[in-house]
PDB file of C-alpha atoms in Angstrom:
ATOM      1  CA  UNK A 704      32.293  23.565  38.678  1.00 42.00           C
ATOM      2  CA  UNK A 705      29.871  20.955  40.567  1.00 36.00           C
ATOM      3  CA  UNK A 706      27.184  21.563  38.435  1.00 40.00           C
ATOM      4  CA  UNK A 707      29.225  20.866  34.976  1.00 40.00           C
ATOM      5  CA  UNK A 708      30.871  17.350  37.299  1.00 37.00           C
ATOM      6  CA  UNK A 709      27.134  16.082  37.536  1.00 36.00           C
ATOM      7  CA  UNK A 710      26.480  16.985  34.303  1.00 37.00           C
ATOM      8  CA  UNK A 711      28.914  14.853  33.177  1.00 39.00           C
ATOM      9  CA  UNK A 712      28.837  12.358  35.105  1.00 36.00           C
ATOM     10  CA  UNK A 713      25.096  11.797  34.495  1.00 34.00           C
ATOM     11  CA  UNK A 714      25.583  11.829  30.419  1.00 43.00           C
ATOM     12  CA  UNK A 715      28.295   9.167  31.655  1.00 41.00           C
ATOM     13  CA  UNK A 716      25.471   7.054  33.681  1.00 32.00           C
ATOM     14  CA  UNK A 717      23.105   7.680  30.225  1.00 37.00           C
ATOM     15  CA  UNK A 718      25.604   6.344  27.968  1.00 37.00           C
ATOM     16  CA  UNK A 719      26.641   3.768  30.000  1.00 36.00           C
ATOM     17  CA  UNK A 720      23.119   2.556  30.554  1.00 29.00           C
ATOM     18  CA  UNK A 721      22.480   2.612  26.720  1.00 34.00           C
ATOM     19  CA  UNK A 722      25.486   0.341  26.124  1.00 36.00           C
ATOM     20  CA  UNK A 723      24.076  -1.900  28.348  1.00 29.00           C
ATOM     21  CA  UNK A 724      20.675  -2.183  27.246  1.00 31.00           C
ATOM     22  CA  UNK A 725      21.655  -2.702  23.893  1.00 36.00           C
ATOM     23  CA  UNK A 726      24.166  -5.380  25.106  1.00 34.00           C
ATOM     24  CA  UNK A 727      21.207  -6.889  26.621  1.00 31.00           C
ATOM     25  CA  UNK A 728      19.113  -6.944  23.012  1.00 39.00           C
ATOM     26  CA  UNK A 729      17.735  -3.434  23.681  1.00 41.00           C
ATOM     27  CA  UNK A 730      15.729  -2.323  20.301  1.00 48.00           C
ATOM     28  CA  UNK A 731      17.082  -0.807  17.859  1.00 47.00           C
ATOM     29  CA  UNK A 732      14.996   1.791  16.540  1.00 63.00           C
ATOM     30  CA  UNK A 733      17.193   3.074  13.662  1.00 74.00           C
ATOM     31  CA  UNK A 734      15.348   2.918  10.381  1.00 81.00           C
ATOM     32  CA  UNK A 735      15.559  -0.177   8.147  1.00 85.00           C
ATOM     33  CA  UNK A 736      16.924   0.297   4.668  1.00 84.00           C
ATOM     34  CA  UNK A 737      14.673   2.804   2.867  1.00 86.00           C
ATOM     35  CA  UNK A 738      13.231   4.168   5.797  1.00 92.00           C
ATOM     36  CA  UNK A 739      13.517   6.619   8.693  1.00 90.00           C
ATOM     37  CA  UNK A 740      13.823   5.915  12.382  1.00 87.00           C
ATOM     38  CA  UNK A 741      11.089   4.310  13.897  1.00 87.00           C
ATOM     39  CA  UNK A 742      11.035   1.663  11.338  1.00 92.00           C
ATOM     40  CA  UNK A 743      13.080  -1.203  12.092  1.00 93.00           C
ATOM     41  CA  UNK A 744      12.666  -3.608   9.719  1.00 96.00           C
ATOM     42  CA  UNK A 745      11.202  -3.243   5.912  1.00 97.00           C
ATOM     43  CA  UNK A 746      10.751  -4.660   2.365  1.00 98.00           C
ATOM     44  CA  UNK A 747      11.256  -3.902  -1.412  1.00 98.00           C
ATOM     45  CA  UNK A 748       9.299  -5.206  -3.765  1.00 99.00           C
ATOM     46  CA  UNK A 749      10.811  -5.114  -7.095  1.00 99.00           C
ATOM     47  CA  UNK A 750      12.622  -2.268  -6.250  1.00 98.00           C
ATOM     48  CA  UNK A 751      10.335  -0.168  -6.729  1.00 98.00           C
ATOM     49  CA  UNK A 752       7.827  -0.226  -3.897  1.00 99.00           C
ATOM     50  CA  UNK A 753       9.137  -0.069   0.139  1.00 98.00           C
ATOM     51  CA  UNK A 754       7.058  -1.163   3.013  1.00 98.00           C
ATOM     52  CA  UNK A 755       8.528   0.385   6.207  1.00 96.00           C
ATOM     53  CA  UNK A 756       7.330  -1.523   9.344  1.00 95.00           C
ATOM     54  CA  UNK A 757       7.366  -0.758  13.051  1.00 92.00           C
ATOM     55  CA  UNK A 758       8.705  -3.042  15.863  1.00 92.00           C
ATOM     56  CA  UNK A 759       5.270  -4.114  16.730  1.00 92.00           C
ATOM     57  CA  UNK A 760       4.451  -5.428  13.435  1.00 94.00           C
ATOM     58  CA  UNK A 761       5.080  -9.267  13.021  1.00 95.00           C
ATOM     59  CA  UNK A 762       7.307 -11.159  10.411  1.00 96.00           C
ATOM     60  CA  UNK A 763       4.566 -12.845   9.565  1.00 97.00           C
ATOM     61  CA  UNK A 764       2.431  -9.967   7.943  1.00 97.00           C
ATOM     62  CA  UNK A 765       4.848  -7.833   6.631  1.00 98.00           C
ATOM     63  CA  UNK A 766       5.757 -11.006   4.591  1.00 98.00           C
ATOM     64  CA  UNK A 767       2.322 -11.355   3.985  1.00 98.00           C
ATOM     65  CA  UNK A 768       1.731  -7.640   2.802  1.00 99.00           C
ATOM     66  CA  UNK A 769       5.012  -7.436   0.724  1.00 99.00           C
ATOM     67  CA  UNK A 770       3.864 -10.631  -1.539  1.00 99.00           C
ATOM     68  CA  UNK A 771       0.572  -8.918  -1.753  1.00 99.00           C
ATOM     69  CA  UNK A 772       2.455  -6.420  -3.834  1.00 99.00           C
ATOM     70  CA  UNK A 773       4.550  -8.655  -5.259  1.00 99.00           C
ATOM     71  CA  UNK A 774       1.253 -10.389  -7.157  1.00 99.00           C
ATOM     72  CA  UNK A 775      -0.396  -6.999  -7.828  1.00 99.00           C
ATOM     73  CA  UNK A 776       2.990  -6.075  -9.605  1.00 99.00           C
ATOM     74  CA  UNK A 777       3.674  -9.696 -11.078  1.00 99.00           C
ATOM     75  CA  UNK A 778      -0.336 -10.765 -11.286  1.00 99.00           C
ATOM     76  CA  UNK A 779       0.264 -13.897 -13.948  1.00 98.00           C
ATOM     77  CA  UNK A 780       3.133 -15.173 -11.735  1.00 98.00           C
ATOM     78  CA  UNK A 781       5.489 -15.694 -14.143  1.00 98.00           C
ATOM     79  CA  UNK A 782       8.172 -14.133 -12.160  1.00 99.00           C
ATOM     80  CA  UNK A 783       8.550 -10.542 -14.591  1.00 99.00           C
ATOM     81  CA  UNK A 784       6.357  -7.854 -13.638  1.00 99.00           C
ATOM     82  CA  UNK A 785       3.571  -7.295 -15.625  1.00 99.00           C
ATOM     83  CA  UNK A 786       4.005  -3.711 -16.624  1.00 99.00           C
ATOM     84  CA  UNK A 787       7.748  -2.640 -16.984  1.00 99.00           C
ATOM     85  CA  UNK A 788       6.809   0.765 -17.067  1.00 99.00           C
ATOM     86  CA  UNK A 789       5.214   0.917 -14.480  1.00 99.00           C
ATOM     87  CA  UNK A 790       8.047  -0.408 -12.608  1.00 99.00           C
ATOM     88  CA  UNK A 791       9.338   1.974 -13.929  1.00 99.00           C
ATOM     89  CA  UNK A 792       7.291   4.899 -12.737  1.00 99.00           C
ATOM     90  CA  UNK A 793       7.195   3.585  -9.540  1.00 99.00           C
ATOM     91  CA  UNK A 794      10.846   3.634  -8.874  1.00 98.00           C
ATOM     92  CA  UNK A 795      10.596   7.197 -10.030  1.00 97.00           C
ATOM     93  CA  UNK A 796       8.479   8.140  -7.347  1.00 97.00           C
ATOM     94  CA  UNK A 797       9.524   6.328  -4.875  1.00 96.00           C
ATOM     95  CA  UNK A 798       6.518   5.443  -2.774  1.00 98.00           C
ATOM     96  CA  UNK A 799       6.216   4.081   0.884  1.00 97.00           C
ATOM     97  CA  UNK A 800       3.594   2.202   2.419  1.00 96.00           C
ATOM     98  CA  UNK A 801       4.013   2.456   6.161  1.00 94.00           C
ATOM     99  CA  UNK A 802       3.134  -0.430   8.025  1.00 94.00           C
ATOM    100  CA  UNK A 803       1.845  -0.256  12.052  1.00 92.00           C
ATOM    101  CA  UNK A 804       0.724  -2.227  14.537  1.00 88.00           C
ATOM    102  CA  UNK A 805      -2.186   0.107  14.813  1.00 69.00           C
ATOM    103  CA  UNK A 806      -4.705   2.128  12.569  1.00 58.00           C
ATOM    104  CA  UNK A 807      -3.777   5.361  12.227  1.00 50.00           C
ATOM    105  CA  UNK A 808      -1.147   6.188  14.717  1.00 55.00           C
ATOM    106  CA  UNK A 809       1.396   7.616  12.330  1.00 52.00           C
ATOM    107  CA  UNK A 810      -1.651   9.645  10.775  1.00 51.00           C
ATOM    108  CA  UNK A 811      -1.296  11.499  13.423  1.00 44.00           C
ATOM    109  CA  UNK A 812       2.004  11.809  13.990  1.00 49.00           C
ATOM    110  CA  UNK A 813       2.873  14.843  11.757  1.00 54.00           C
ATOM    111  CA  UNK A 814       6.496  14.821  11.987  1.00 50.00           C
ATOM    112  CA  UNK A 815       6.539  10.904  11.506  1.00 69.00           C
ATOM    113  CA  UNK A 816       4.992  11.560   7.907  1.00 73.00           C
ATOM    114  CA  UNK A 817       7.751  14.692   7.061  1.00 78.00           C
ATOM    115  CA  UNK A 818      10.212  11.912   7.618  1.00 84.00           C
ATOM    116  CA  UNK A 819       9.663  10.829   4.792  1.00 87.00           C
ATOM    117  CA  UNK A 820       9.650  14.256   2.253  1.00 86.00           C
ATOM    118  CA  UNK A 821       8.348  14.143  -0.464  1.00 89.00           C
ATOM    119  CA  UNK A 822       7.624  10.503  -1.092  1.00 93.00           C
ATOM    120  CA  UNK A 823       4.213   8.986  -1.863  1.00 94.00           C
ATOM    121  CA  UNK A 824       2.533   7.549   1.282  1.00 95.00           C
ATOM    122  CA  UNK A 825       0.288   5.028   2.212  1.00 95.00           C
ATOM    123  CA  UNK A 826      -0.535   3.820   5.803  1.00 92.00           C
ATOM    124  CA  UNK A 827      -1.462   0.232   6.550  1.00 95.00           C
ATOM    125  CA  UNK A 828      -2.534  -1.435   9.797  1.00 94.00           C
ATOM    126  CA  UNK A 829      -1.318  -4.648  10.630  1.00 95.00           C
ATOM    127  CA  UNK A 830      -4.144  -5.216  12.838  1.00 93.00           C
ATOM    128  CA  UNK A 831      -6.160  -5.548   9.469  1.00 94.00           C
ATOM    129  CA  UNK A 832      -3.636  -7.284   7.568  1.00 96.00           C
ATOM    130  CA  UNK A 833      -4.971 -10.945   7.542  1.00 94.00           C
ATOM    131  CA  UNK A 834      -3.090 -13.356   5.943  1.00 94.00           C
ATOM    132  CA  UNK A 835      -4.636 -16.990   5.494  1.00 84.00           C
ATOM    133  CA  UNK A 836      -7.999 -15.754   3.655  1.00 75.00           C
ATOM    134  CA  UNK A 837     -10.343 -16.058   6.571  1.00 79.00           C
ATOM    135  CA  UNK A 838     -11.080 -12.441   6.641  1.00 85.00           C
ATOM    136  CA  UNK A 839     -10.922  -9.329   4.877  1.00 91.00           C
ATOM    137  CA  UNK A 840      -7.396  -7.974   4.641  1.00 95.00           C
ATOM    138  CA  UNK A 841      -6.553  -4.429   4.285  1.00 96.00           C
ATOM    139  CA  UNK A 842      -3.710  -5.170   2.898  1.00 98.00           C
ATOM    140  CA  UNK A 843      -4.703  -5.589  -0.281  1.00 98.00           C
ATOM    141  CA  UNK A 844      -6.747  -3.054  -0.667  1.00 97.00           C
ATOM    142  CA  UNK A 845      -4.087  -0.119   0.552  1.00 98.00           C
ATOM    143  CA  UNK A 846      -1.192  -1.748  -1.702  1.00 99.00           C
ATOM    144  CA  UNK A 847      -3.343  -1.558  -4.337  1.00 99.00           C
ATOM    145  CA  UNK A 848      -4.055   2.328  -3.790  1.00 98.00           C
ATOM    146  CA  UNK A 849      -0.573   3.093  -3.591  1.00 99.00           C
ATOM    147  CA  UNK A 850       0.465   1.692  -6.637  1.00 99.00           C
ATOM    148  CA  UNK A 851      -2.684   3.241  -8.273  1.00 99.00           C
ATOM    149  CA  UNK A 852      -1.421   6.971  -7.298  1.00 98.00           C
ATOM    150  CA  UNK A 853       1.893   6.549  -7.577  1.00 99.00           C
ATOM    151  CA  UNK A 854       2.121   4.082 -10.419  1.00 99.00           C
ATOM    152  CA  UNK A 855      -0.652   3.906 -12.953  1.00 99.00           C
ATOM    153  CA  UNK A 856      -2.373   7.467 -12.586  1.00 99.00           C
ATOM    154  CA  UNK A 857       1.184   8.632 -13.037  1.00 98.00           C
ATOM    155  CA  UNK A 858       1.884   6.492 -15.965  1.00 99.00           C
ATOM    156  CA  UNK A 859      -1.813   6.788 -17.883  1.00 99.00           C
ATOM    157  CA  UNK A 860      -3.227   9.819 -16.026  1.00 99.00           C
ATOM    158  CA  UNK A 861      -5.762   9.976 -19.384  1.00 99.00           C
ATOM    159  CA  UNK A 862      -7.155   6.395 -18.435  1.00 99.00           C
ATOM    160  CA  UNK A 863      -6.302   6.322 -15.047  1.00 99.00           C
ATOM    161  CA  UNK A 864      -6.297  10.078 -13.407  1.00 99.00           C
ATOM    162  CA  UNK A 865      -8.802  10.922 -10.133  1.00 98.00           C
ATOM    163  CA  UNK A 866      -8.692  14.598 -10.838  1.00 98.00           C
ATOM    164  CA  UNK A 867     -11.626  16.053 -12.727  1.00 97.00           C
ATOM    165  CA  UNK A 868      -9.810  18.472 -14.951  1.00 97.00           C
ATOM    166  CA  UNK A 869      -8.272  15.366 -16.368  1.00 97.00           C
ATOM    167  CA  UNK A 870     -11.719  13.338 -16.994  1.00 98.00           C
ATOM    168  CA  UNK A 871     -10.054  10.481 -17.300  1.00 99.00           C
ATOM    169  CA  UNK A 872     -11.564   7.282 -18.382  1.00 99.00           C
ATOM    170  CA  UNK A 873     -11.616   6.114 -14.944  1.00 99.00           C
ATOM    171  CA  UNK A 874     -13.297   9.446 -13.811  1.00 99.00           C
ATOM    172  CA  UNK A 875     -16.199   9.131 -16.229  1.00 98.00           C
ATOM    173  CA  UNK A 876     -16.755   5.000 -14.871  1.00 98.00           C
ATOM    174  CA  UNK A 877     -16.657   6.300 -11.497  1.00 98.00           C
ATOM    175  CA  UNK A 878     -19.189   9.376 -12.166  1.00 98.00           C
ATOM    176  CA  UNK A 879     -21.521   6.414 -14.089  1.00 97.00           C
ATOM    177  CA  UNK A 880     -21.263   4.390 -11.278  1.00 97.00           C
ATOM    178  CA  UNK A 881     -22.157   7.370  -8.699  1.00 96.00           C
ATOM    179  CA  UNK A 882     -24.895   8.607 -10.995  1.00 96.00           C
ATOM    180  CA  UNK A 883     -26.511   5.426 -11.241  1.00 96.00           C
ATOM    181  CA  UNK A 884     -26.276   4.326  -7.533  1.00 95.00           C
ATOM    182  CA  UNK A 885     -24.439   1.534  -8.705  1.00 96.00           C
ATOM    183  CA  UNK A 886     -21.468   2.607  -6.386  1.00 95.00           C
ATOM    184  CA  UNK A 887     -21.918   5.172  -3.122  1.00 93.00           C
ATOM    185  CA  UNK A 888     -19.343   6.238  -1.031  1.00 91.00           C
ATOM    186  CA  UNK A 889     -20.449   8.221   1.876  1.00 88.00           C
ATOM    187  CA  UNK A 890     -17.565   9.340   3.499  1.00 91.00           C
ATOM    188  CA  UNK A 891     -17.351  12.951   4.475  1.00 92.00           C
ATOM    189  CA  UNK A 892     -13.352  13.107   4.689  1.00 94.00           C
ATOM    190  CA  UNK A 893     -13.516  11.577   1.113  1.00 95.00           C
ATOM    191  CA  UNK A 894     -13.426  13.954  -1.634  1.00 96.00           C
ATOM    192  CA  UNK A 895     -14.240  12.467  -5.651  1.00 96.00           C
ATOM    193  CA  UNK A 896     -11.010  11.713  -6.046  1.00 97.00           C
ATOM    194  CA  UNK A 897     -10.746   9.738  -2.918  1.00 96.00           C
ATOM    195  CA  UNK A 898     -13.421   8.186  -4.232  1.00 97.00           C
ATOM    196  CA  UNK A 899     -12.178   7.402  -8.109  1.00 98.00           C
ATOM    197  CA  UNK A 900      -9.494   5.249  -6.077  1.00 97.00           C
ATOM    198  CA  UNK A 901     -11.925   3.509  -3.237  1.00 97.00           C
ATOM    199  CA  UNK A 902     -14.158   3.061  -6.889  1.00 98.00           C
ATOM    200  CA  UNK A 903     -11.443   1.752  -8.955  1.00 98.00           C
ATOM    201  CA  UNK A 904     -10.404  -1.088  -6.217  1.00 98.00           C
ATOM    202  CA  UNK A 905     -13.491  -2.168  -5.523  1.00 97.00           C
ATOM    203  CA  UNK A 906     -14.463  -2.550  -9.083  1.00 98.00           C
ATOM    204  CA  UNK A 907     -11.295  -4.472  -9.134  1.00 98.00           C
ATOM    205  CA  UNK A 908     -12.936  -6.671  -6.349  1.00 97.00           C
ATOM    206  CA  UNK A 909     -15.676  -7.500  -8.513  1.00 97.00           C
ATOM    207  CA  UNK A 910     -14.377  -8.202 -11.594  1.00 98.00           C
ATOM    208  CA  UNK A 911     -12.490 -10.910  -9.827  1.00 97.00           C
ATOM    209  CA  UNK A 912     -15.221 -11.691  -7.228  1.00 94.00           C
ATOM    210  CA  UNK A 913     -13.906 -11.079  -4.095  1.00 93.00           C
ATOM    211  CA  UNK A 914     -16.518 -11.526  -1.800  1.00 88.00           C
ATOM    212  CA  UNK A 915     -14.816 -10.452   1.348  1.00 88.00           C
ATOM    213  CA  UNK A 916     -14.528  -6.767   0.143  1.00 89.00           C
ATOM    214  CA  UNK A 917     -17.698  -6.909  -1.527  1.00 89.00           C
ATOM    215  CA  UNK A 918     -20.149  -7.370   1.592  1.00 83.00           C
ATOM    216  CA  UNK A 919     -20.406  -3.589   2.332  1.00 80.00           C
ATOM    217  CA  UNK A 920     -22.773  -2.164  -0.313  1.00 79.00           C
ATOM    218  CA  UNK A 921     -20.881   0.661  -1.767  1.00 91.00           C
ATOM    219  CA  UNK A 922     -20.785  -1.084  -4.841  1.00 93.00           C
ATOM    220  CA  UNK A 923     -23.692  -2.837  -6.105  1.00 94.00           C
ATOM    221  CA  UNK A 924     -21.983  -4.514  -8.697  1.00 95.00           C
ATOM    222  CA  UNK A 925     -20.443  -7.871  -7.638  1.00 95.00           C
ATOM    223  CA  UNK A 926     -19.046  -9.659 -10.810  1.00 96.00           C
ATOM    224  CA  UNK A 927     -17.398  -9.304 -13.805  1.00 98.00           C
ATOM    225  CA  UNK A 928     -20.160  -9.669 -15.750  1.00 98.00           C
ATOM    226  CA  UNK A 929     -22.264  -7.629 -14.012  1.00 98.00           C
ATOM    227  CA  UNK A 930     -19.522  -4.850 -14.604  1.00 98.00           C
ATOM    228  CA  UNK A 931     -19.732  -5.403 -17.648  1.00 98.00           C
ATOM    229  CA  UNK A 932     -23.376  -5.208 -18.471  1.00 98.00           C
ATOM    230  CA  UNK A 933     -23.595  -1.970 -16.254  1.00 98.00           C
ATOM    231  CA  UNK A 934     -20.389  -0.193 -16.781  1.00 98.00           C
ATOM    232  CA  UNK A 935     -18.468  -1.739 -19.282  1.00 98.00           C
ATOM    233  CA  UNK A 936     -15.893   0.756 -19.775  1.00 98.00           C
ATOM    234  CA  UNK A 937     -14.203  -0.437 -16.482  1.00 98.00           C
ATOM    235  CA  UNK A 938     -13.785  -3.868 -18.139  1.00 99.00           C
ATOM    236  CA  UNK A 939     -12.439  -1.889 -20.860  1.00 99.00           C
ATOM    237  CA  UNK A 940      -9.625  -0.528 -18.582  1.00 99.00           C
ATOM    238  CA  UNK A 941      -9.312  -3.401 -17.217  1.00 99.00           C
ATOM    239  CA  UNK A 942      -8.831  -5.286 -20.453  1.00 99.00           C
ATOM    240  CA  UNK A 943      -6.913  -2.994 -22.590  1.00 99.00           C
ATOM    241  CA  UNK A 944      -4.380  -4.163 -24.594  1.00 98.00           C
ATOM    242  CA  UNK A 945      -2.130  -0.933 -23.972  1.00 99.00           C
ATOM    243  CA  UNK A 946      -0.730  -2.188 -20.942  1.00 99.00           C
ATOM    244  CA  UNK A 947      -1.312  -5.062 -18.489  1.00 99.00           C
ATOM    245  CA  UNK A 948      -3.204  -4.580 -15.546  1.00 99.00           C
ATOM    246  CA  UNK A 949      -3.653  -7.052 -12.991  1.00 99.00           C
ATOM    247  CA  UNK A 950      -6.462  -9.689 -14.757  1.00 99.00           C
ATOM    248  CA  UNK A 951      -5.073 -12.642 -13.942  1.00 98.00           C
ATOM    249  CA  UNK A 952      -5.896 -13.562 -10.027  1.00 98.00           C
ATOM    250  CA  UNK A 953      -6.249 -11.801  -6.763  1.00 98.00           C
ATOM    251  CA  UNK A 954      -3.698 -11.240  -4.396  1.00 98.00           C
ATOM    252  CA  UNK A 955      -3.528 -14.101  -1.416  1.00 96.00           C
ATOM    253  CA  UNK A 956      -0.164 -13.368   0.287  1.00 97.00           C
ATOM    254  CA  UNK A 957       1.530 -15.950  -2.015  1.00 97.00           C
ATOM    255  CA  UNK A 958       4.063 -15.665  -4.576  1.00 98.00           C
ATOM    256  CA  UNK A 959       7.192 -17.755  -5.288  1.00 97.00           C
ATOM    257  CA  UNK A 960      10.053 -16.004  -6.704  1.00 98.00           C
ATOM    258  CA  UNK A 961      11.751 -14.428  -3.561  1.00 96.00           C
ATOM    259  CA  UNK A 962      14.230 -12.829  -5.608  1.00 98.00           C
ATOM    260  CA  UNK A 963      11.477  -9.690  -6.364  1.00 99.00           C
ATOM    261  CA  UNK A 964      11.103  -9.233  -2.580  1.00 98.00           C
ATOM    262  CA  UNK A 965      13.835  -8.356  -0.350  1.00 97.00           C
ATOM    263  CA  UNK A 966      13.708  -7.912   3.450  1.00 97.00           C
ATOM    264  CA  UNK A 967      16.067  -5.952   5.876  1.00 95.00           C
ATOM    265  CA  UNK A 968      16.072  -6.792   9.877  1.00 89.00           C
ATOM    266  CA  UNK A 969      14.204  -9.737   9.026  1.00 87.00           C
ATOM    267  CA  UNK A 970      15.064 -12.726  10.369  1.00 74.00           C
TER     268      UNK A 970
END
C-alpha cells in the first residue's frame, strides 16, 4: 500500500510540475500542423510542400527557406505556380523538408525520420540557411532537391528520372558531363543517382550564374552559355516548352504574395 501512495503521489508532483512549467511558457513540443512532435512550428508552401522546423530554428530562416520554395514553385513571380501539375504531384506525395538547427542531427535519429512514414524527406540545416545573399545558402539547394524527387522526376521521370534503367534525358546530360570531366562528384556515400540530382542543381546554378554555388569545381561549367556549347541538352530541359521549369530568376528568400505560404506557431 505505501509503495502504490508514493507512486501516486509522485505522478501527482510530475503533473503538477508540468502544469506549471507550461504556465510559466514551458515549450511546447507538440508537432506543428503537418508534422510530428518535435517540430513546433512549420510552413506550407502552396500546399503542396511542408517545412517542419525545430524550436531552435529562427523565424527568420524558416521564412527565409519557405519563400525559397515559394520562387522555385512560382519562379516568374506572377503569383500562380509555374507548373500546375506539378503542384499537383507534389501534393500527391506529400513531401517534408525538415528543418534543424544543426546538420544532420535528425539523420541520425532513426525513429525521428519513421515519424514521418512514408513521406518524401529532405533535411536542411539552418546553420547553412543564409538569408541576405552574403553567403552560400543551403537552402536553396536542398528545396530544390526535394521538389526534384518528389515533384518533377515523378511527373517526367523520361526527362527527369536519376535511375539508369530509365535513361532519362537528364541521366544521359549527367553521364556527358561525368564522361567529359565537365562535372565530378567525388563523394563516396553518393551513388549516380545522388549524383543526377547534385548534377541537375548545379547545372541549374550555372545556367543562371550563381557564383556562390559555383566556387567548388564539381562543375566546370559556369554559364548558360557555356552549358550550352558543352552540353546543350540541359538547356534543352531547361527550355522545353512541355512544361515550365524554373528559367526565370534564382531564388533570394523573396517573394510577395503571402497567400502561397502559410505558417503555424509563427508569430
Amino acid at each position: 500500500m505505501k509503495k502504490i501512495l508514493l507512486i501516486l503521489l509522485v505522478c501527482a508532483f510530475a503533473l503538477g510540475l508540468i502544469a506549471f512549467l507550461l504556465a510559466r511558457g514551458g515549450k511546447n513540443t507538440a508537432g506543428a500542423q503537418g508534422c510530428p512532435s518535435g517540430f513546433d512550428k512549420s510552413s506550407v508552401i502552396f500546399n503542396a510542400l511542408t517545412i517542419c522546423a525545430t524550436p531552435d530554428v529562427s523565424q527568420e530562416k524558416l521564412t527565409h527557406a519557405a519563400n525559397v520554395a515559394a520562387e522555385w514553385l512560382d519562379n516568374d513571380g506572377d503569383g500562380i505556380a509555374d507548373e500546375p501539375r506539378l503542384i499537383e504531384t507534389l501534393m500527391a506525395n506529400n513531401p517534408v523538408v525538415m528543418m534543424t538547427g544543426e546538420r544532420g542531427n535528425l539523420l541520425q535519429q532513426g525513429a525521428t525520420m519513421t515519424q514521418f512514414g512514408d513521406r518524401i524527406l529532405q533535411d536542411l540545416s539552418a546553420a547553412e540557411t543564409n538569408p541576405g545573399g552574403n553567403e552560400r545558402d543551403a537552402s536553396q539547394e536542398e528545396i530544390h532537391h526535394i521538389i526534384m524527387n518528389a515533384g518533377w522526376i515523378q511527373l517526367f521521370p523520361d526527362i527527369f528520372s536519376d535511375q539508369a534503367s530509365q535513361n532519362s534525358k537528364l541521366y544521359q546530360a549527367w553521364q556527358l558531363a561525368n564522361t567529359n570531366q565537365l562535372y565530378v562528384y567525388n563523394d563516396p556515400t553518393c551513388n549516380d543517382s545522388c549524383k543526377v540530382t547534385e548534377f541537375v542543381y548545379l547545372a541549374t546554378a550555372a545556367y543562371f550564374g550563381d557564383v556562390r554555388d559555383l566556387q567548388t569545381d564539381e562543375i566546370r561549367l559556369y554559364t548558360r552559355d557555356e552549358l550550352q556549347q558543352s552540353i546543350p541538352a540541359v538547356v534543352e530541359i531547361f527550355e522545353s516548352a512541355d512544361y515550365n521549369y524554373p528559367t526565370n530568376h534564382w531564388p533570394t528568400g523573396s517573394y510577395n504574395f503571402s497567400e502561397n505560404v502559410t505558417f503555424h506557431n509563427v508569430q
